[in-house]
Coordinates of C-alpha atoms in Angstrom, one line a residue:
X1 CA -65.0 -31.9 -4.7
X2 CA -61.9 -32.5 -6.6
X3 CA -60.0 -36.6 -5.9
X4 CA -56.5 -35.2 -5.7
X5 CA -55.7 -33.1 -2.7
X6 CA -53.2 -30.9 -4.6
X7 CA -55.7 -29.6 -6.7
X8 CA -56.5 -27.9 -3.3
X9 CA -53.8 -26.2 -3.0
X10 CA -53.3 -22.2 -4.8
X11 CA -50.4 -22.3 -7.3
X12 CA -47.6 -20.4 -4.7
X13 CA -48.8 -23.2 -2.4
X14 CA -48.5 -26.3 -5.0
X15 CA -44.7 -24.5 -5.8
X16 CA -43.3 -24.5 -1.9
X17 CA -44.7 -27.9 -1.7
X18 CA -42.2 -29.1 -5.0
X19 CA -39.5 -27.2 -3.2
X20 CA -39.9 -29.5 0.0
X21 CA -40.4 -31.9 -1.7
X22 CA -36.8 -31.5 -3.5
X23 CA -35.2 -30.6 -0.6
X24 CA -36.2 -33.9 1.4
X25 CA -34.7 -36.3 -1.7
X26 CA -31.4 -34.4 -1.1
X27 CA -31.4 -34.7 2.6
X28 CA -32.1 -38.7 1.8
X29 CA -29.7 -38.7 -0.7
X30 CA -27.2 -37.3 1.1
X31 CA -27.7 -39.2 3.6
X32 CA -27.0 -42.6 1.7
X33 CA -23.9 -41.3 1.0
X34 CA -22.9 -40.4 3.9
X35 CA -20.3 -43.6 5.1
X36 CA -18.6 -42.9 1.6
X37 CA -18.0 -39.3 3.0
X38 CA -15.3 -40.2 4.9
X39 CA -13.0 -41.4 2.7
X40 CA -9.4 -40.5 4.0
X41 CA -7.7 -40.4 0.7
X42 CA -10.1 -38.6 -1.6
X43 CA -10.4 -35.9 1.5
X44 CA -6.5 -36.0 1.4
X45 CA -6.4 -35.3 -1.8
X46 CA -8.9 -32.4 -2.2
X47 CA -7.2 -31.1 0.4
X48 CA -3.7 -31.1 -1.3
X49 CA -4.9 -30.0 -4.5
X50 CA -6.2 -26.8 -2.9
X51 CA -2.9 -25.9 -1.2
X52 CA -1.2 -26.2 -4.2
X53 CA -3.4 -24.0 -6.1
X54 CA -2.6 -21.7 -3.3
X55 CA 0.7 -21.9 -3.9
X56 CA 0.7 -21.7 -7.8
X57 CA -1.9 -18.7 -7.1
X58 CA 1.1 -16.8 -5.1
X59 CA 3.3 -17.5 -7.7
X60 CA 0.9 -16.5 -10.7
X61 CA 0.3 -13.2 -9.5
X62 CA 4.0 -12.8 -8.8
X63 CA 5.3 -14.4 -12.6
X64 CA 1.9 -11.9 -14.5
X65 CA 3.8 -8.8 -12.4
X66 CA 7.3 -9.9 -13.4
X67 CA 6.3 -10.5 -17.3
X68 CA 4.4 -6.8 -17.5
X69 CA 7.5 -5.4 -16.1
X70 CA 9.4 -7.4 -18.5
X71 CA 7.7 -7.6 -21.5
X72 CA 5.3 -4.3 -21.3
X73 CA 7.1 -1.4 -21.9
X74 CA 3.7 0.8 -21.2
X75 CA 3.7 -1.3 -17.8
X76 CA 7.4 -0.6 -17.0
X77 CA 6.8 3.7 -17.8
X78 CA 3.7 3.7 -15.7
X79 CA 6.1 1.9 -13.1
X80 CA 8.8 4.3 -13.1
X81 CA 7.6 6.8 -14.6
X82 CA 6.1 8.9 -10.8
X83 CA 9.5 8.3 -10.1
X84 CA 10.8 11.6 -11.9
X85 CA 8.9 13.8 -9.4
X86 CA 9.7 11.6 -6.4
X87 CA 11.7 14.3 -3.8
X88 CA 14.0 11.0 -2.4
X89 CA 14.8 10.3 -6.0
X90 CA 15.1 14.0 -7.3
X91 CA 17.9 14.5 -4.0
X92 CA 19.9 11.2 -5.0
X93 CA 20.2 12.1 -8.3
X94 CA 20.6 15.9 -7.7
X95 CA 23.6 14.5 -5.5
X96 CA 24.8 11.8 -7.6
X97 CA 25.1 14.5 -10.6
X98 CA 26.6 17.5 -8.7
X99 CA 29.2 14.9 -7.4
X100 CA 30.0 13.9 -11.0
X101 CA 30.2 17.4 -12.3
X102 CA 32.8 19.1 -9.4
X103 CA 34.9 15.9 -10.0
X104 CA 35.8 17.7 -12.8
X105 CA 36.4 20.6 -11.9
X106 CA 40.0 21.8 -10.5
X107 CA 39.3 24.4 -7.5
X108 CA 42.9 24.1 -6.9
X109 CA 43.8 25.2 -10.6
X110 CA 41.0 27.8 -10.4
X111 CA 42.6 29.1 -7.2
X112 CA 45.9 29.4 -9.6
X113 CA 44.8 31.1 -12.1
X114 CA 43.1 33.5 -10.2
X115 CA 46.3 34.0 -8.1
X116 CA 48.2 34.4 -11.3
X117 CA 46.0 37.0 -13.3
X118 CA 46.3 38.9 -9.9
X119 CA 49.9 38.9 -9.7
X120 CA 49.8 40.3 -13.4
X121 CA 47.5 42.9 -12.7
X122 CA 50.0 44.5 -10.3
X123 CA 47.9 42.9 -7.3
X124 CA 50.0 43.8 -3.2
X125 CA 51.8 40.1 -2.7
X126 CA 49.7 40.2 0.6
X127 CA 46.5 40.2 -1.1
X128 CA 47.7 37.6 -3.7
X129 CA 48.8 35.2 -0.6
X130 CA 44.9 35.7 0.9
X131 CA 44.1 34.9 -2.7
X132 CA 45.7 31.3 -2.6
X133 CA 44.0 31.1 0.9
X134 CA 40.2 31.1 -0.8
X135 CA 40.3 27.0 -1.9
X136 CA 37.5 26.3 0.8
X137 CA 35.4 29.5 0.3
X138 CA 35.4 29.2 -3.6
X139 CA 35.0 25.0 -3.8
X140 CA 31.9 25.9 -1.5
X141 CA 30.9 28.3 -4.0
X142 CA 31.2 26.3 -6.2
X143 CA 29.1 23.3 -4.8
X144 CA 26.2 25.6 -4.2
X145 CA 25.8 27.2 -7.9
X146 CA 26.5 23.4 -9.3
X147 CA 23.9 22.0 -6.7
X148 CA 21.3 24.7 -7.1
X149 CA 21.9 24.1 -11.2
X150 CA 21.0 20.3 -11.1
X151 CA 18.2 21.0 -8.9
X152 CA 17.0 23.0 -11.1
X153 CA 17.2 20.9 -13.9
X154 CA 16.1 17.7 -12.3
X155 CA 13.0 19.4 -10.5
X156 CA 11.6 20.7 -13.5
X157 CA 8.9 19.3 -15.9
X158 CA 12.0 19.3 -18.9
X159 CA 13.4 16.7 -16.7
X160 CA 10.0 14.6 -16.4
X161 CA 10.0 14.4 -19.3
X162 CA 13.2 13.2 -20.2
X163 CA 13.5 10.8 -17.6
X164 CA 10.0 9.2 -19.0
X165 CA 11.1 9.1 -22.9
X166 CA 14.6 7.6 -21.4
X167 CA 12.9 4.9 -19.6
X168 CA 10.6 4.3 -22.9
X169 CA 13.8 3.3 -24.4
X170 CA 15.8 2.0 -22.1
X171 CA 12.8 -0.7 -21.3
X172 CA 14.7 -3.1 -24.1
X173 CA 17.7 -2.7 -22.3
X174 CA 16.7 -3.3 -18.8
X175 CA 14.6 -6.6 -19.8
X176 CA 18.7 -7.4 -20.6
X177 CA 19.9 -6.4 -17.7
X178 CA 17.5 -8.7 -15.7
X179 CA 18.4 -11.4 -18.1
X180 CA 22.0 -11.0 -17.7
X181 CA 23.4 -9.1 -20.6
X182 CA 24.6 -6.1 -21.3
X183 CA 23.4 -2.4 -23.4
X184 CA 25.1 0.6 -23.2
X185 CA 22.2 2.5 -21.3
X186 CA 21.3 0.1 -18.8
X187 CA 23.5 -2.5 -17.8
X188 CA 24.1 -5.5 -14.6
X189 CA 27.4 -4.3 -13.3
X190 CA 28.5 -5.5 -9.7
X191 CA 25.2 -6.5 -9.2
X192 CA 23.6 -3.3 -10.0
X193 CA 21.1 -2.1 -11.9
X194 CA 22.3 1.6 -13.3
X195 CA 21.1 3.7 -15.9
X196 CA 23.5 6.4 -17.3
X197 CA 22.7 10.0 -16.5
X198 CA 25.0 11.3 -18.8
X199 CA 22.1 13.6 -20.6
X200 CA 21.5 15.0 -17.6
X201 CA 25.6 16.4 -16.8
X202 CA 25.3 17.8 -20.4
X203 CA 22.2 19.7 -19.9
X204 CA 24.1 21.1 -16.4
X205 CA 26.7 21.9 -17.8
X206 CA 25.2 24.1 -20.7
X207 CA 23.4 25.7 -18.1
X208 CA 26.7 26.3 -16.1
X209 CA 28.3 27.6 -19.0
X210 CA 25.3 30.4 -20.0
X211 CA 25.2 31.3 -16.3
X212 CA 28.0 32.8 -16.4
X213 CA 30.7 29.6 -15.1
X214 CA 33.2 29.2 -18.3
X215 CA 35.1 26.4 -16.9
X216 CA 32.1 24.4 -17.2
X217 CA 32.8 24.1 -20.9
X218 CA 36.0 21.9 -20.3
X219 CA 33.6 19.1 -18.3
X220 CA 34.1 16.4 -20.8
X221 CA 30.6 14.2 -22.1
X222 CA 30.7 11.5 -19.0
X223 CA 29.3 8.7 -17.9
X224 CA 26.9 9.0 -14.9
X225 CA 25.8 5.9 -13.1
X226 CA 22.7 6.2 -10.8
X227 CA 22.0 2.6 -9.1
X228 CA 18.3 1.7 -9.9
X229 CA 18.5 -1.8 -8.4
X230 CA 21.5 -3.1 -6.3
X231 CA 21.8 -6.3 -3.9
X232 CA 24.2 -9.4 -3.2
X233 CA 21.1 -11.5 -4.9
X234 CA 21.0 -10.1 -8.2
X235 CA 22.5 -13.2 -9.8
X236 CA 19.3 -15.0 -7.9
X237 CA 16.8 -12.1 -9.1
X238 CA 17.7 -13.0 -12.9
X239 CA 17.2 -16.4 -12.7
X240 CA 14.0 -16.3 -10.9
X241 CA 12.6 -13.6 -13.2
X242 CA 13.6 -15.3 -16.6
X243 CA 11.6 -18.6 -14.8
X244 CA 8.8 -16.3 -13.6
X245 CA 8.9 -14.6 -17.0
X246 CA 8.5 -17.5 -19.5
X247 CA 6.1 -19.7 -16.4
X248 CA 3.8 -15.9 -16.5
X249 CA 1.3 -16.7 -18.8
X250 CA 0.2 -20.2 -18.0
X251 CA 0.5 -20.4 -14.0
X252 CA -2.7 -18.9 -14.1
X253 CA -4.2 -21.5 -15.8
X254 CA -2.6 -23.9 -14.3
X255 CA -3.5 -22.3 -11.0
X256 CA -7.3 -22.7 -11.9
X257 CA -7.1 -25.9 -13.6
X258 CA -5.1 -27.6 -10.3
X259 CA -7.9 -25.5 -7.7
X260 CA -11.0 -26.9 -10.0
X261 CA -9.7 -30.7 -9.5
X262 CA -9.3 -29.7 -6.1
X263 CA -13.2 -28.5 -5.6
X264 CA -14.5 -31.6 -8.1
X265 CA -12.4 -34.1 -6.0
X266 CA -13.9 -33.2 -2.9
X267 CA -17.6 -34.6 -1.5
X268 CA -18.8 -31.3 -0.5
X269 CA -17.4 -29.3 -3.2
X270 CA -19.5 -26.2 -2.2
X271 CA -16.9 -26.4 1.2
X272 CA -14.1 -27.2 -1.4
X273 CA -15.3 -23.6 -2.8
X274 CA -15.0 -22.1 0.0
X275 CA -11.4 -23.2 1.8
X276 CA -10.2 -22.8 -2.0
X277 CA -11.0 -19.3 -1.4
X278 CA -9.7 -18.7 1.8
X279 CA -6.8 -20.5 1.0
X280 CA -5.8 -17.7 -2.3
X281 CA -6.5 -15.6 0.1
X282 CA -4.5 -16.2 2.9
X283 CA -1.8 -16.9 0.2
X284 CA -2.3 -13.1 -1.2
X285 CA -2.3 -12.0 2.8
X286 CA 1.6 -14.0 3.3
X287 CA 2.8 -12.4 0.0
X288 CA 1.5 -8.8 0.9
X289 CA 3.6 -9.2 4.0
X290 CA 6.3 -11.3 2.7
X291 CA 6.8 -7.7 0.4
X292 CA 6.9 -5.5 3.2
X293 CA 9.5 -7.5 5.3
X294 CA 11.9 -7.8 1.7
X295 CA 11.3 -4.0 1.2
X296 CA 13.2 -3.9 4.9
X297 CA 15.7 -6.9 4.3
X298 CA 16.4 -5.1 0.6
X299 CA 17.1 -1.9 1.8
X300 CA 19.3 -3.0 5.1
X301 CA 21.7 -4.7 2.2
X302 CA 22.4 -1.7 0.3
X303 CA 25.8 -1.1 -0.6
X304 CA 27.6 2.0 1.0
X305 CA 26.8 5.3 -0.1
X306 CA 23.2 4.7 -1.5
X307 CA 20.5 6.6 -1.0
X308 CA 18.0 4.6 1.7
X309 CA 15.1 7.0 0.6
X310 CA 15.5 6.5 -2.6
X311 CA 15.4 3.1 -3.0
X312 CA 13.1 2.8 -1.2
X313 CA 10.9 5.0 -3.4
X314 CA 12.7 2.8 -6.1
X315 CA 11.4 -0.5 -4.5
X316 CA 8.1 1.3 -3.7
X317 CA 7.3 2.1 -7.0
X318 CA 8.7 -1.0 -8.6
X319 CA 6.0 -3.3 -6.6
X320 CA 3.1 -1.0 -6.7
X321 CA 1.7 -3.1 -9.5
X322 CA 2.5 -6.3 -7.7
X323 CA 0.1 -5.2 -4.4
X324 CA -2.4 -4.0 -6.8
X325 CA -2.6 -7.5 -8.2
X326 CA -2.1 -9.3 -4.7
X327 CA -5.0 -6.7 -3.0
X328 CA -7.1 -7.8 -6.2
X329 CA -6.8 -11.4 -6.3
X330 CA -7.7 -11.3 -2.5
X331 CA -10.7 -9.3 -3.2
X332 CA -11.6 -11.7 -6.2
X333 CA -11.0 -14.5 -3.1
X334 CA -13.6 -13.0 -0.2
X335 CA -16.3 -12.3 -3.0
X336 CA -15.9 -15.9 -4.1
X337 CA -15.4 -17.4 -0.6
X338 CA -18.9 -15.0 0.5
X339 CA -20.8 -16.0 -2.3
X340 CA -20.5 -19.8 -2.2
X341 CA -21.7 -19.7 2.0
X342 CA -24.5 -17.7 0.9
X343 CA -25.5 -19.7 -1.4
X344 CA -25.6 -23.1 1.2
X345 CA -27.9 -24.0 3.4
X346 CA -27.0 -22.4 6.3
X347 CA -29.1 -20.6 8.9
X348 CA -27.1 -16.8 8.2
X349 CA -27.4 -17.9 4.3
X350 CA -31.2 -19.0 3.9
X351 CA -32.0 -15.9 6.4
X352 CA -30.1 -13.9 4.1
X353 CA -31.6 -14.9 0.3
X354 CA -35.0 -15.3 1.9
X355 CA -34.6 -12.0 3.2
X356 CA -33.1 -10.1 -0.4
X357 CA -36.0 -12.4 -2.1
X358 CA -38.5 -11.2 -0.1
X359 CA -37.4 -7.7 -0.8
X360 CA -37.4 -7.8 -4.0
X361 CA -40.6 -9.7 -4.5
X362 CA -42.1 -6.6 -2.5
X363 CA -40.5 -4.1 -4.8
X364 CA -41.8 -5.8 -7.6
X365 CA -45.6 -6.7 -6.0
X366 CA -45.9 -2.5 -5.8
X367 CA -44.5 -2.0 -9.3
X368 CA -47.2 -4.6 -10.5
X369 CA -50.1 -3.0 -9.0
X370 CA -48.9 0.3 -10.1
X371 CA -49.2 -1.2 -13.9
X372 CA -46.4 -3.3 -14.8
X373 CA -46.7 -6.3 -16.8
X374 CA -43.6 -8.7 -17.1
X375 CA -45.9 -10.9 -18.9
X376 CA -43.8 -13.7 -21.4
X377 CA -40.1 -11.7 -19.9
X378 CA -41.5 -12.9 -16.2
X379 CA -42.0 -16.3 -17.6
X380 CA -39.0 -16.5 -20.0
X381 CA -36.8 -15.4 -16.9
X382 CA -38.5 -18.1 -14.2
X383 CA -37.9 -20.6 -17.2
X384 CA -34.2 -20.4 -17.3
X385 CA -33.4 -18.9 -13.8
X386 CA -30.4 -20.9 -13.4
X387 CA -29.0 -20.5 -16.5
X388 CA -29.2 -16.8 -16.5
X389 CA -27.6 -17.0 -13.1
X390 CA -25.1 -19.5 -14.3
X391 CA -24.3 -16.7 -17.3
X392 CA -24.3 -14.0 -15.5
X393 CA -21.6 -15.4 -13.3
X394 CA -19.3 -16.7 -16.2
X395 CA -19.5 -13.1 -17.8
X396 CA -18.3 -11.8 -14.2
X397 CA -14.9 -14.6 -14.8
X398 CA -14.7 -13.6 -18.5
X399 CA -14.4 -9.8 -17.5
X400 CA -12.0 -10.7 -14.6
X401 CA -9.7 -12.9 -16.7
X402 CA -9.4 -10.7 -19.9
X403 CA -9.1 -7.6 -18.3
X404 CA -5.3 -6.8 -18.3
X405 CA -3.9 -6.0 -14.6
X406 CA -7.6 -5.8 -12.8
X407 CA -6.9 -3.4 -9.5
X408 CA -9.3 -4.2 -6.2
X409 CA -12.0 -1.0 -7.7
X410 CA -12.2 -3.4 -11.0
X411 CA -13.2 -6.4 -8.7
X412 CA -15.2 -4.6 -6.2
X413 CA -17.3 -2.8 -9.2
X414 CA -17.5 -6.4 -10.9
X415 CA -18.9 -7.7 -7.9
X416 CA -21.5 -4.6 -7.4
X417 CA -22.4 -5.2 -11.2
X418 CA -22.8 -9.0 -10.2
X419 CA -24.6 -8.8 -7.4
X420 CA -27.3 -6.0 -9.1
X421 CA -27.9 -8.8 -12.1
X422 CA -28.8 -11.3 -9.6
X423 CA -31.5 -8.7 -8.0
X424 CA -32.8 -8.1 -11.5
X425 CA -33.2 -11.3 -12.2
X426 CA -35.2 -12.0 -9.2
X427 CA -37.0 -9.0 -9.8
X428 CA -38.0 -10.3 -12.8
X429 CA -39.1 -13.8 -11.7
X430 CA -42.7 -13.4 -12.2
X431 CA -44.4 -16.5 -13.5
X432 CA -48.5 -16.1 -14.4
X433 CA -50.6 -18.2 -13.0
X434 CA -52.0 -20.3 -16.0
X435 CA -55.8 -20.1 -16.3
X436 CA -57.9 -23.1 -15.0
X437 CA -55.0 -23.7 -12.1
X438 CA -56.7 -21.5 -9.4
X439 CA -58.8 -23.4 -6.8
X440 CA -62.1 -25.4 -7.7
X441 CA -65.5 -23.6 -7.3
X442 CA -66.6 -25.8 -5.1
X443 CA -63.9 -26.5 -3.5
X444 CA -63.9 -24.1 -0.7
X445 CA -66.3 -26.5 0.8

């Protein structure tokens, strides 16, 4: 009979005992540290640290939108670019147009003219007087075949197409116009941002002109404002994009840095992991509905005239990318807050991994007595299980940070692809039981 009564024990058996074992120096260690647990001002400062990376996350995601709307002129088309087939925008500038176009033309000279050929074709002087009676008929003519006309032009995929080239170059021009300065295409005037829709009049008024409508040829090349941006706080807008602009690249970092001091700072710095987490998110939840009550305050400060429906497309369209990052980031937040509870020692989170390991240990008991061998990949993987886990988990943040404006399906499907690494790993945790380690001959006695 063997001396040592762990040579009794079956290999599985000898391995739970080592994991008790582990587990009870924690608890002891833990709890000889336990007094030093409470110290106010190390709590205090874990706990300030994390709200600040809160903050600086709210402002990152906010300073990475403004510099790809500033910087990235791919960014800024796929922005506006929808915009060209937007029906509030296509009416406001269908509007905007026809408006500049019968400014000028002269119904009243029209109604002359017409009154005077009349008169030299011999025309009754009663009929001529009913003549000079027609301004209102023919100026509502009028504003139909011009209205129809621009409709035309700006519902069409010409016009698309235009308005997507025109915003490819005008991108230059607007990053001056949020910066203050001027360009002859888009410009800061009254604190407005306008693009001139001068192509557009010209490419009416040909169309006027082959339709039939000669006095359309007099409408001289003009310049056609339509307000892309207007509000009392442009002057505040430029200033907080220019910070936001040059701050874009390295709040991020600075965001992660200052939330890592916060979680190394703290005793439990699995906990730290977690309020870190919730924290980002409830800072993504504030700004998602800090965005919905500007869109309201924006569009009740719109100057006379403008087009409610359209800016609000306008404002729509201009923050899509911003929720996409601040629905993102809050995803990236759950996953993280989710994973580090599981991972703790919690009745839910031990019921939980014991119940995936389990699982997954079955799955791979039937696939070894249908034949499969891990052999040295079984051992290689129960070797260095942590530091595959550890990898697998940095290649996750490497994907996440490098890929260029992640949306919520490249988070979700980061986390799927995660999570499936982790159950292959288990599922190929198969250590061999050395020979020689099984239990004595005679010790069954």
């Amino acid at each position: 009979m063997s001396d040592g009564g762990d040579d009794r024990l079956a290999a599985h058996e000898r391995g739970e005992l080592g994991e008790l074992r582990k587990r009870v120096n924690a608890l002891e260690s833990a709890a000889s540290r336990r007094a030093a647990r409470h110290h106010p001002w190390r709590s205090l400062g874990s706990v300030l640290l994390i709200l600040l990376a809160a903050l600086l996350s709210l402002l990152s995601v906010v300073a990475v939108w403004a510099n790809s709307i500033v910087q990235d002129t791919d960014r800024y088309v796929d922005t506006v670019g929808p915009l060209a087939s937007d029906p509030d925008v296509q009416k406001a500038v269908t509007n905007r147009v026809t408006s500049a176009v019968l400014a000028q033309v002269d119904v009243d000279a029209l109604v002359e003219q017409l009154t005077d050929a009349a008169a030299q074709e011999g025309v009754p002087p009663r009929l001529t007087q009913l003549l000079g009676d027609l301004d209102g008929p023919i100026e509502n003519g009028l504003t139909q075949l011009v209205s129809s006309t621009v409709e035309r032009v700006v519902t069409s995929s010409a016009f698309q197409t235009v308005w997507v080239n025109a915003n490819r170059r005008a991108h230059s021009a607007l990053d001056k116009a949020l910066t203050g300065q001027s360009d002859s295409t888009v410009e800061l005037e009254d604190n407005k941002v306008v693009i001139d829709l001068g192509p557009i009049v010209a490419d009416v008024k040909n169309q006027l002109v082959d339709a039939g409508f000669s006095p359309a040829a007099k409408i001289p090349a003009l310049r056609t404002d339509f307000v892309v941006f207007a509000s009392t706080d442009v002057g505040k807008v430029k200033t907080y994009v220019r910070v936001l602009e040059i701050l874009g690249g390295w709040l991020p970092v600075i965001a992660l840095l200052v939330a890592a001091c916060g979680v190394y700072v703290a005793f439990n710095r699995r906990h730290a992991l977690i309020g870190t987490a919730l924290a980002v998110f409830v800072a993504m939840l504030v700004l998602g509905i800090g965005l919905t009550v500007a869109r309201d305050v924006y569009l009740d400060r719109l100057p006379p005239g403008a087009s409610r429906a359209a800016a609000g497309s306008v404002y729509d369209a201009l923050v899509k990318f911003l929720r996409a990052g601040v629905r993102a980031l809050g995803a990236v937040a759950l996953f993280t807050a989710a994973g580090a509870f599981l991972s703790g020692p919690s009745r839910p989170a031990v019921l939980t991994r014991t119940g995936c390991r389990r699982g997954i240990g079955g799955l791979r008991d039937v696939a070894t007595s249908a034949g499969l061998r891990l052999g040295p990949v079984g051992r290689l993987v129960h070797r260095f299980k942590r530091g595959i886990g550890a990898a697998i988990l940095v290649v996750a943040a490497v994907v996440l940070f490098t890929w260029n404006y992640p949306t919520t399906a490249v988070v979700v499907w980061t986390a799927v692809i995660t999570l499936a690494a982790f159950a292959i790993r288990e599922f190929l945790d198969a250590p061999s039981t050395p020979p020689g380690t099984g239990p004595p001959a005679g010790a069954a006695a």
